[in-house]
Coordinates of C-alpha atoms in Angstrom, one line a residue:
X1 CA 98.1 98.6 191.9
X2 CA 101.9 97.5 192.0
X3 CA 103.3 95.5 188.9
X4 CA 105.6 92.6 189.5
X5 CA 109.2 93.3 188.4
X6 CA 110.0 91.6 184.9
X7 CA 113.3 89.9 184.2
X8 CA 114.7 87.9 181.5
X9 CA 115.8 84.4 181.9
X10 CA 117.6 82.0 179.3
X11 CA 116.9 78.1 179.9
X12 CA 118.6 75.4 178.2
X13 CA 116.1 72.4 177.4
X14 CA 117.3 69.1 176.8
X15 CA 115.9 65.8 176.2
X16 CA 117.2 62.1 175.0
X17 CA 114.4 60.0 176.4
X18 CA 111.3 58.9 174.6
X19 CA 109.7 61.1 172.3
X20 CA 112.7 63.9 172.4
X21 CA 110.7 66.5 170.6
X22 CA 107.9 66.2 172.2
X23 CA 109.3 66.5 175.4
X24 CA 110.8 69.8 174.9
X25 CA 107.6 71.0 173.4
X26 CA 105.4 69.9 176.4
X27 CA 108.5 71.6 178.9
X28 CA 107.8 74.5 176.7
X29 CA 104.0 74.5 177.3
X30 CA 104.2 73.9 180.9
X31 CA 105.9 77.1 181.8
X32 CA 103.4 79.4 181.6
X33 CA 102.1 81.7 183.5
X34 CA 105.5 81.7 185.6
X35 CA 107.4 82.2 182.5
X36 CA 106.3 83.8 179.2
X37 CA 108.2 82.8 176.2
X38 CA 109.9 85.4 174.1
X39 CA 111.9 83.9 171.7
X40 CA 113.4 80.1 170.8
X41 CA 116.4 78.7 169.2
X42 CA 116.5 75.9 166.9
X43 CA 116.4 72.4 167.7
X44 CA 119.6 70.7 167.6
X45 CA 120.9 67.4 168.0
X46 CA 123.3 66.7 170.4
X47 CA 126.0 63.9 171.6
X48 CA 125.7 63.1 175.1
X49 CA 128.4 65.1 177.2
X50 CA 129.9 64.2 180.2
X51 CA 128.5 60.3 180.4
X52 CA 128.5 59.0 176.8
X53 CA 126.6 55.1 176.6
X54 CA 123.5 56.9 176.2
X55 CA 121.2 58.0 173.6
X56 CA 121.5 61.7 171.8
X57 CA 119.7 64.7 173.0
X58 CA 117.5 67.5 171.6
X59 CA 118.6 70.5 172.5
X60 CA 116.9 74.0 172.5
X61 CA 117.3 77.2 174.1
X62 CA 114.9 79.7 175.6
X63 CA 114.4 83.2 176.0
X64 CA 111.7 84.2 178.3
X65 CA 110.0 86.6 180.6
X66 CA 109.4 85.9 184.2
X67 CA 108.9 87.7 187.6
X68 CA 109.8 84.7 189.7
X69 CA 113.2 85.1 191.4
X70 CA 116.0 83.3 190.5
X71 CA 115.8 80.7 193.6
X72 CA 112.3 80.4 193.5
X73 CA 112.4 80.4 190.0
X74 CA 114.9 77.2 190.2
X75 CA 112.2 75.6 192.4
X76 CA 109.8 76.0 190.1
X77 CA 111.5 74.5 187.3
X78 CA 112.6 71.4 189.0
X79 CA 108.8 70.7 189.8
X80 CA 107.8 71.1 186.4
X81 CA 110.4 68.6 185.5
X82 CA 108.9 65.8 187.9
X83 CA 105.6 66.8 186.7
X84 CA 106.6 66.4 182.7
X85 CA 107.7 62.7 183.8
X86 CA 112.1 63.0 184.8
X87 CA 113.2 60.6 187.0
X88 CA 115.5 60.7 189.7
X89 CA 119.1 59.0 187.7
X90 CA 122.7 59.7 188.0
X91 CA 124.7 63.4 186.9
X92 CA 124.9 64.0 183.3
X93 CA 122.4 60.4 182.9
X94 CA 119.5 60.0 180.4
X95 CA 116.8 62.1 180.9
X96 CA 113.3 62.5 179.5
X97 CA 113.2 66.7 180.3
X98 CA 116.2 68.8 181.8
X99 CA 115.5 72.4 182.2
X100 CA 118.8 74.7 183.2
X101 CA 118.8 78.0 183.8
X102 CA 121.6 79.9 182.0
X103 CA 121.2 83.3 182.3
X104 CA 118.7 85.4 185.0
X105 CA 118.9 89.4 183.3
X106 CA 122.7 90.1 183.8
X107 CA 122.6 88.2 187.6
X108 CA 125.9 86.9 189.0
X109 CA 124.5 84.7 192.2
X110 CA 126.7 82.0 193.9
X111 CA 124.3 79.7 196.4
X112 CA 124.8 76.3 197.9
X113 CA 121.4 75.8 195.2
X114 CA 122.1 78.2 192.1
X115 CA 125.1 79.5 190.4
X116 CA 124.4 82.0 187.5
X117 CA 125.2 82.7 185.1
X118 CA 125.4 78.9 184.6
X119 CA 128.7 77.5 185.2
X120 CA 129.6 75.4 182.9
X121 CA 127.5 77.3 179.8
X122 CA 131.0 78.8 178.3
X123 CA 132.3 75.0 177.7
X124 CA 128.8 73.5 176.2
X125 CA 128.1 74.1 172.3
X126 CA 124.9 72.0 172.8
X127 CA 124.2 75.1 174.7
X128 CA 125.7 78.1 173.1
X129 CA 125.0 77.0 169.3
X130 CA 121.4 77.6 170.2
X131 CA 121.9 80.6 172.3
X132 CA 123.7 81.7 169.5
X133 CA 120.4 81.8 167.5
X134 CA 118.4 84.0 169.8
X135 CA 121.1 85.8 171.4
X136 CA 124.1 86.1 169.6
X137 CA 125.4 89.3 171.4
X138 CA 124.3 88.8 174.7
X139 CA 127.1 89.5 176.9
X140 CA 127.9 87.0 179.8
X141 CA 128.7 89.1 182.9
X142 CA 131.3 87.0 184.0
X143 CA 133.8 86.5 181.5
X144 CA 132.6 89.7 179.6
X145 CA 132.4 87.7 176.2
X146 CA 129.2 87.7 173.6
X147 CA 127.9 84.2 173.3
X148 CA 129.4 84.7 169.5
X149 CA 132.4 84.8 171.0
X150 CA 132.2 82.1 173.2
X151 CA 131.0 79.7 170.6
X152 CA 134.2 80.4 168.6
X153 CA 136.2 79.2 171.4
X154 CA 133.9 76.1 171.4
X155 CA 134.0 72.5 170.2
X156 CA 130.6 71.9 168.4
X157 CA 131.3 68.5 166.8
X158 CA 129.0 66.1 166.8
X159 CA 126.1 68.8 166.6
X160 CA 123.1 68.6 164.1
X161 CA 120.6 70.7 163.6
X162 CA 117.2 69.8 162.6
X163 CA 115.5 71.5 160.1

């Protein structure tokens, strides 16, 4: 009998639509059996970034297990998105579930679909404050900083988090 290869993946959750908390918690439920959870950050509350005349967002960060790869993977998670209820709206819009995948083991991929380690991570406290709680010194393979590193560099105003 083979065993399927086991990598870790971070995902970012976010929601500002409808019942926020809920929504991250059904995302959370849904991914299973693709992706086992490991370990999860705090909830925080966010300001909008990017387009601004829209609600806040919960925030949270993932770690989990998975043996789907990374574009397959992406596939995956933008069907369970559709499936928890997101609608089709404009970049950095409202949205009742957004799952992103930040980090795939210590992958650096650039595809016309998938770019980790995620982009724009480095720039986003609503992202690193909670990576910071689960993975403080994981190392991004890029710029060869912790996250602890990278969320001194980073502007984290307007970020609450909830008890």
């Amino acid at each position: 009998m083979t065993t399927l290869e086991k990598h870790i993946v971070y995902l970012a959750l976010g929601s500002n639509i409808g019942d926020r908390l809920e929504n991250l918690k059904e995302a959370i439920a849904a991914l299973p059996p693709q992706m086992v959870v490991k370990a999860k950050s705090h909830v925080y509350e966010t300001l909008p970034w990017g387009y601004e005349d829209q609600p806040k967002f919960l925030n949270q960060v993932l770690k989990a297990q998975t043996y789907v790869e990374p574009e397959p993977l992406l596939k995956h998670i933008k069907r369970l998105e559709i499936a928890l209820g997101r609608k089709v709206s404009f970049q950095n819009g409202p949205r009742l579930i957004d799952i992103d995948i930040l980090f795939y083991d210590d992958l650096v991929l650039n595809t016309p679909v998938l770019t980790l380690p995620h982009p724009r991570l480095h720039e986003r406290g609503f992202v690193l404050l909670p990576l910071m709680d689960i993975a403080p010194d994981l190392i991004h393979p890029v710029t060869k900083k912790s996250v602890r590193e990278m969320v001194a560099f980073c502007n984290l105003g307007g970020i609450k988090q909830l008890a």
